[in-house]
PDB file of C-alpha atoms in Angstrom:
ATOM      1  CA  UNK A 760      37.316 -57.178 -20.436  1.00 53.00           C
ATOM      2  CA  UNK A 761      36.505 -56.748 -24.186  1.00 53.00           C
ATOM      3  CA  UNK A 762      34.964 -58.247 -27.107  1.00 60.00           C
ATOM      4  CA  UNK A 763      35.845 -58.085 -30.669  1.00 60.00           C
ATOM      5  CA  UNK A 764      33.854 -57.900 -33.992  1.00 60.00           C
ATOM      6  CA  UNK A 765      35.431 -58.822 -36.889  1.00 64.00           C
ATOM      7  CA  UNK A 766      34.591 -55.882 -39.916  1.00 64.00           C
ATOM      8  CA  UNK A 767      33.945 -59.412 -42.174  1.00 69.00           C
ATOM      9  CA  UNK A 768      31.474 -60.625 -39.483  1.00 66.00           C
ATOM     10  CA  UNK A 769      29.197 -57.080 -39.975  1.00 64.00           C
ATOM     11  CA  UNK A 770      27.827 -57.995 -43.731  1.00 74.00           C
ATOM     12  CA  UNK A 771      26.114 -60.745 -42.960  1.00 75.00           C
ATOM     13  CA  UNK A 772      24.548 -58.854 -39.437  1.00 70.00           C
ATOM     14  CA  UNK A 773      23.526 -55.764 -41.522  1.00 75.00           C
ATOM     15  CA  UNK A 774      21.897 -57.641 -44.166  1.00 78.00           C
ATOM     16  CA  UNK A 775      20.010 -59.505 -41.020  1.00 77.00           C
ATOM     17  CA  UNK A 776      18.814 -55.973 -39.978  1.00 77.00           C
ATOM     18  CA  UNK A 777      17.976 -54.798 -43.337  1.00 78.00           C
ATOM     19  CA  UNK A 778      15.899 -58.136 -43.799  1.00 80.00           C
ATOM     20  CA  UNK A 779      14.182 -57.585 -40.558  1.00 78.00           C
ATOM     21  CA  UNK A 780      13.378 -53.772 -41.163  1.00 80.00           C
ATOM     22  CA  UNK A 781      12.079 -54.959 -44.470  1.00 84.00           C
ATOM     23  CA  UNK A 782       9.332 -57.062 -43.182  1.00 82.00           C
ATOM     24  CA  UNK A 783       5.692 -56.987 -41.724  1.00 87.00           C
ATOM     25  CA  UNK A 784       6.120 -53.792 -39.223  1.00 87.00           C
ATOM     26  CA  UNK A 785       2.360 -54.479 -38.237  1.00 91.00           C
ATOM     27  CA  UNK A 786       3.400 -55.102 -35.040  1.00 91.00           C
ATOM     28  CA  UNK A 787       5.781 -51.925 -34.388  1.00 90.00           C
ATOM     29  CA  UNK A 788       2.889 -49.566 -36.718  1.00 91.00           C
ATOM     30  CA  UNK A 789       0.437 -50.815 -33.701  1.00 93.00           C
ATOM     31  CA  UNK A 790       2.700 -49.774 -30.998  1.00 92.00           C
ATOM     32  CA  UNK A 791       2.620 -46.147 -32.683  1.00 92.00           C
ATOM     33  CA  UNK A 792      -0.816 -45.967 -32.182  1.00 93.00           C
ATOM     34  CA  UNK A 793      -0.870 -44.472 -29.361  1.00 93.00           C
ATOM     35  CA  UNK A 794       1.677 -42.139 -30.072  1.00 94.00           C
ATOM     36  CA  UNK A 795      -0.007 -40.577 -33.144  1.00 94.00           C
ATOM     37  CA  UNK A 796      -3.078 -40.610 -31.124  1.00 94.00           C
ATOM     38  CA  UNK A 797      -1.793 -38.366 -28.722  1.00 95.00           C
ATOM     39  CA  UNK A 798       0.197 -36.279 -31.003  1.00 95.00           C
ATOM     40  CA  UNK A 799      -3.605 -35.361 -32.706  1.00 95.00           C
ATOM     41  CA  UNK A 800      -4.817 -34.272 -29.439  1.00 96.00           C
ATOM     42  CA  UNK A 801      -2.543 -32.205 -28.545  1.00 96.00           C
ATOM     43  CA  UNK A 802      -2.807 -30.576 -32.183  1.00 97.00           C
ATOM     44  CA  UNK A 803      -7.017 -30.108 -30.918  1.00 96.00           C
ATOM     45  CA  UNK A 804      -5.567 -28.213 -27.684  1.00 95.00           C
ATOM     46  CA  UNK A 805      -3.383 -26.343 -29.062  1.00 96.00           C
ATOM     47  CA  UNK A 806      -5.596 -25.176 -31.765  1.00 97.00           C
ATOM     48  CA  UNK A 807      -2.784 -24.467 -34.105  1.00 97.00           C
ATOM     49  CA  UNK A 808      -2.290 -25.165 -37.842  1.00 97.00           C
ATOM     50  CA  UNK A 809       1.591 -26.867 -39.056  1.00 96.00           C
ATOM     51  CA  UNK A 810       3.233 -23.581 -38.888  1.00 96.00           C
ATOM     52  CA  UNK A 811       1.705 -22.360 -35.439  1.00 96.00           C
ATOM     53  CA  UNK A 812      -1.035 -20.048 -36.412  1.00 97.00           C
ATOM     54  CA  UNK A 813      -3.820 -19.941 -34.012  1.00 98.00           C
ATOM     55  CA  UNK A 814      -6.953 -21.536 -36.084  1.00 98.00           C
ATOM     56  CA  UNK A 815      -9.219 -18.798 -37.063  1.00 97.00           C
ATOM     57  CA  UNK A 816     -12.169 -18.161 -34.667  1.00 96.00           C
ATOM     58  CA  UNK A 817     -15.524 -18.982 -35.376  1.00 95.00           C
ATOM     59  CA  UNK A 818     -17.731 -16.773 -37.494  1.00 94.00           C
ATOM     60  CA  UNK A 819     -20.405 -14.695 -35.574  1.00 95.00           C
ATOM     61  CA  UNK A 820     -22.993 -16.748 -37.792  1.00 94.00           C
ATOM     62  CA  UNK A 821     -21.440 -19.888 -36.130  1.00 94.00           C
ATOM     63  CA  UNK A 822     -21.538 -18.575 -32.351  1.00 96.00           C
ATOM     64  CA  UNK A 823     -24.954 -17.067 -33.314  1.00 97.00           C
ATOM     65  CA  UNK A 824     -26.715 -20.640 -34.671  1.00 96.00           C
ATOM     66  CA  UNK A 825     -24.539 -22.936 -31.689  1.00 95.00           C
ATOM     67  CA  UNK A 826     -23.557 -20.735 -29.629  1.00 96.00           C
ATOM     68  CA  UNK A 827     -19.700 -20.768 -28.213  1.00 94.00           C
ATOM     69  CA  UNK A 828     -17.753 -23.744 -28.358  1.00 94.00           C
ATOM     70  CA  UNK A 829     -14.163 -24.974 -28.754  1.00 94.00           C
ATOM     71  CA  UNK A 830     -12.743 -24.940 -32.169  1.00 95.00           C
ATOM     72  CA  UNK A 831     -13.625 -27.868 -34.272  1.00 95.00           C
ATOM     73  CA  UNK A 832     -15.001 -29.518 -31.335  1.00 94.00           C
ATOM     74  CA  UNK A 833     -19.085 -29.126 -31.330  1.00 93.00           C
ATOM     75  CA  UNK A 834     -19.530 -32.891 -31.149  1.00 94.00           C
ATOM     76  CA  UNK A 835     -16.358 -34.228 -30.462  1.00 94.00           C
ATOM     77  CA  UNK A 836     -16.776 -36.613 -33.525  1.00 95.00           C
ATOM     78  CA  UNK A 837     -13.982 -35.338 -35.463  1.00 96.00           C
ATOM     79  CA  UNK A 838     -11.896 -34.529 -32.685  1.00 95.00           C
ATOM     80  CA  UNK A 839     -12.703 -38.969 -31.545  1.00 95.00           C
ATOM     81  CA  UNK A 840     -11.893 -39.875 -34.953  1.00 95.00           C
ATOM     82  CA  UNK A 841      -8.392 -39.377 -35.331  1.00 94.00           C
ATOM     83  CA  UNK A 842      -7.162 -38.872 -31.323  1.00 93.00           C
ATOM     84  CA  UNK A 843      -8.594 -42.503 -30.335  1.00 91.00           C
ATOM     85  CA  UNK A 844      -6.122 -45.054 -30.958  1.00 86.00           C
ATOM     86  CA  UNK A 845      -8.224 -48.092 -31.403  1.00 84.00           C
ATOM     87  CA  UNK A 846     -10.576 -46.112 -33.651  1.00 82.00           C
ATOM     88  CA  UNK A 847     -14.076 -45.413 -33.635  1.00 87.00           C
ATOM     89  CA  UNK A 848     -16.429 -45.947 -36.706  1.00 91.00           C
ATOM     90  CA  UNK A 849     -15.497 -42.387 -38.000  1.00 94.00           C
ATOM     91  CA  UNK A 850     -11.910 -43.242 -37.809  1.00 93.00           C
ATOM     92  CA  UNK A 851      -9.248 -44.425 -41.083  1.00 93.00           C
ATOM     93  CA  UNK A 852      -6.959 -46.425 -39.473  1.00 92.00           C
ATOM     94  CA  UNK A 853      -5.149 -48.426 -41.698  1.00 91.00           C
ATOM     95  CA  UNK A 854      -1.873 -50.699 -41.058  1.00 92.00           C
ATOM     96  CA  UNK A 855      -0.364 -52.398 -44.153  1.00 92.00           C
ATOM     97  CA  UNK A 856       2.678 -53.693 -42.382  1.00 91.00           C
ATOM     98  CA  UNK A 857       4.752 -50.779 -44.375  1.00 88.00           C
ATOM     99  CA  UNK A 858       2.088 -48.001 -43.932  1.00 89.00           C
ATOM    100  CA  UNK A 859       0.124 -47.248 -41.160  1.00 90.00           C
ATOM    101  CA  UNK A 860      -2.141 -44.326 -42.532  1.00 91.00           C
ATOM    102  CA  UNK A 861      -4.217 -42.494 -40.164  1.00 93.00           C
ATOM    103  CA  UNK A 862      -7.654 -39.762 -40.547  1.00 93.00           C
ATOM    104  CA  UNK A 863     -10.962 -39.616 -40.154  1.00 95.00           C
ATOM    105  CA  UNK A 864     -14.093 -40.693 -42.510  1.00 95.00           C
ATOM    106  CA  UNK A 865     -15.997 -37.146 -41.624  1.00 96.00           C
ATOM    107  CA  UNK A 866     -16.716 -35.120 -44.976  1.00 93.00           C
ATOM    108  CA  UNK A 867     -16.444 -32.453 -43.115  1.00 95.00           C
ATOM    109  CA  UNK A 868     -12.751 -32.872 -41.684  1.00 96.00           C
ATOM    110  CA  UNK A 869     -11.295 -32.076 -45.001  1.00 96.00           C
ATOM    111  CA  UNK A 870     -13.954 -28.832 -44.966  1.00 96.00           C
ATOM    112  CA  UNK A 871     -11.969 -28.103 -42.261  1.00 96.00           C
ATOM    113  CA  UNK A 872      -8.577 -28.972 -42.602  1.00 96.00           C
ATOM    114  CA  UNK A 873      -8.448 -27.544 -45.654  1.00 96.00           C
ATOM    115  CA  UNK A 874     -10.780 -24.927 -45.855  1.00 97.00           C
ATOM    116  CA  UNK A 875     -13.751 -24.042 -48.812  1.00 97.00           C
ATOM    117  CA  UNK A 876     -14.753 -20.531 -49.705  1.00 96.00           C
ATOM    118  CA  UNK A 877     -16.895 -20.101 -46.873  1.00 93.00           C
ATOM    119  CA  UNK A 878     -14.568 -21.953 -44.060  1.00 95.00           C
ATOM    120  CA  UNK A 879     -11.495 -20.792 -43.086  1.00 97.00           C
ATOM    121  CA  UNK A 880      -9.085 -23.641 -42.803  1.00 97.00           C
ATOM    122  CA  UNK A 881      -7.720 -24.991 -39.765  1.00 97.00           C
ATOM    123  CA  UNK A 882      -5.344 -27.285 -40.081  1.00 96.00           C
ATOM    124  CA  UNK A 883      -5.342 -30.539 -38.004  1.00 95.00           C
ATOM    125  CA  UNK A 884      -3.939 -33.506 -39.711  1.00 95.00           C
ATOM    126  CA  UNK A 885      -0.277 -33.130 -39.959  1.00 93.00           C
ATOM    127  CA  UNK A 886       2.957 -34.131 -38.368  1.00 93.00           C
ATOM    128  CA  UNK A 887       4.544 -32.373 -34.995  1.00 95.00           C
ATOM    129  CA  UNK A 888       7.981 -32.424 -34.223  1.00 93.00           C
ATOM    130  CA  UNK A 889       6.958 -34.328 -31.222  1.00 94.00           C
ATOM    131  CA  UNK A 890       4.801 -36.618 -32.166  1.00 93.00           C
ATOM    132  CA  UNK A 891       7.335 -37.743 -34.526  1.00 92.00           C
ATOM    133  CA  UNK A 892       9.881 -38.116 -31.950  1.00 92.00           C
ATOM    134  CA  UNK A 893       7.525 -40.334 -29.709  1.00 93.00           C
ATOM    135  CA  UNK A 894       7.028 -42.159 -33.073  1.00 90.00           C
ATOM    136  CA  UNK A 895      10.892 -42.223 -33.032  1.00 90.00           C
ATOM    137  CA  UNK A 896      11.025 -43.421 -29.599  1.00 92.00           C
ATOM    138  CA  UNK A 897       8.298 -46.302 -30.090  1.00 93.00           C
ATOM    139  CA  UNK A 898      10.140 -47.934 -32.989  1.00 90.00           C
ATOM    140  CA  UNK A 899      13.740 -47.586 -31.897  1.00 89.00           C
ATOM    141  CA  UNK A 900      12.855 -49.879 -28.338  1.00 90.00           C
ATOM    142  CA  UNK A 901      10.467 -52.243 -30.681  1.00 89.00           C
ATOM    143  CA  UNK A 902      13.839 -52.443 -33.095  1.00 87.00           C
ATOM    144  CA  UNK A 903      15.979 -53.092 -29.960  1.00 86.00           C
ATOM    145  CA  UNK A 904      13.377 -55.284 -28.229  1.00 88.00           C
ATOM    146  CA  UNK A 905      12.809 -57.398 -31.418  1.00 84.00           C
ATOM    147  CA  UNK A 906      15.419 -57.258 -34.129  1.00 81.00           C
ATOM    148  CA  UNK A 907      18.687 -56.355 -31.982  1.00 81.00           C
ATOM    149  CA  UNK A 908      17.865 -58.322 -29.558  1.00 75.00           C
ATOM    150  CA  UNK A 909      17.948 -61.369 -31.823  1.00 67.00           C
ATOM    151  CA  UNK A 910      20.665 -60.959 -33.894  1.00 59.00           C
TER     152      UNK A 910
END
């Protein structure tokens, strides 16, 4: 048994799949959530900035004034921000339908992210490998469940 598509047939199809992919993605951004979520905490665990560096310890000063703690994790505030995916009032989460942008409002995460003159940086908003390919994984079944599926 077989089936045929005719090569004149495929225009019209790819320009439905363009049209669809060109849309409001608000839904399939909100499916991600979770992904990128997880992706972040994973980053906190691992303690490792976009190239695999271990994050710098603490300075004795720091151990000294709150004694020993995880990395970036005396509160847990900045870790919450960005690795709960329906957000918490330190959290940017921000889904335009195209752009689904994603940090925390802490002052202090960019201290640390990016470092000052007295903090070392350690790096924790970026992109993993995996995290993309869950992000990867999310969309493609969203694209088969709702755009494939219906044309």
């Amino acid at each position: 048994m077989t089936t045929e598509i005719e090569v004149e047939q495929l225009p019209g199809k790819l320009k439905e799949l363009t049209d669809a992919l060109s849309g409001d993605m608000a839904e399939a951004l909100d499916l991600c959530r979770a992904d990128i979520a997880g992706m972040f905490m994973d980053i906190f665990h691992r303690a490792q900035d976009a190239g695999g560096s271990a994050w710098p310890e603490h300075a004795p000063a720091t151990v000294e004034q709150y004694g020993p703690h995880p990395l970036l994790i005396l509160t847990s505030a900045l870790m919450q921000s960005v690795t709960t995916d329906f957000g918490t009032g330190d959290s940017v989460i921000e889904n335009s339908g195209r752009d689904l942008a994603w940090g925390t409002a802490l002052a202090y995460g960019g201290y640390n992210n990016y470092g000052t003159s007295r903090i070392p940086p350690r790096e924790f908003l970026y992109w993993t490998e995996e995290g993309a390919d869950a992000l990867v994984d999310t969309l493609g079944k969203w694209i088969d469940d709702n755009v494939l599926g219906s044309l």
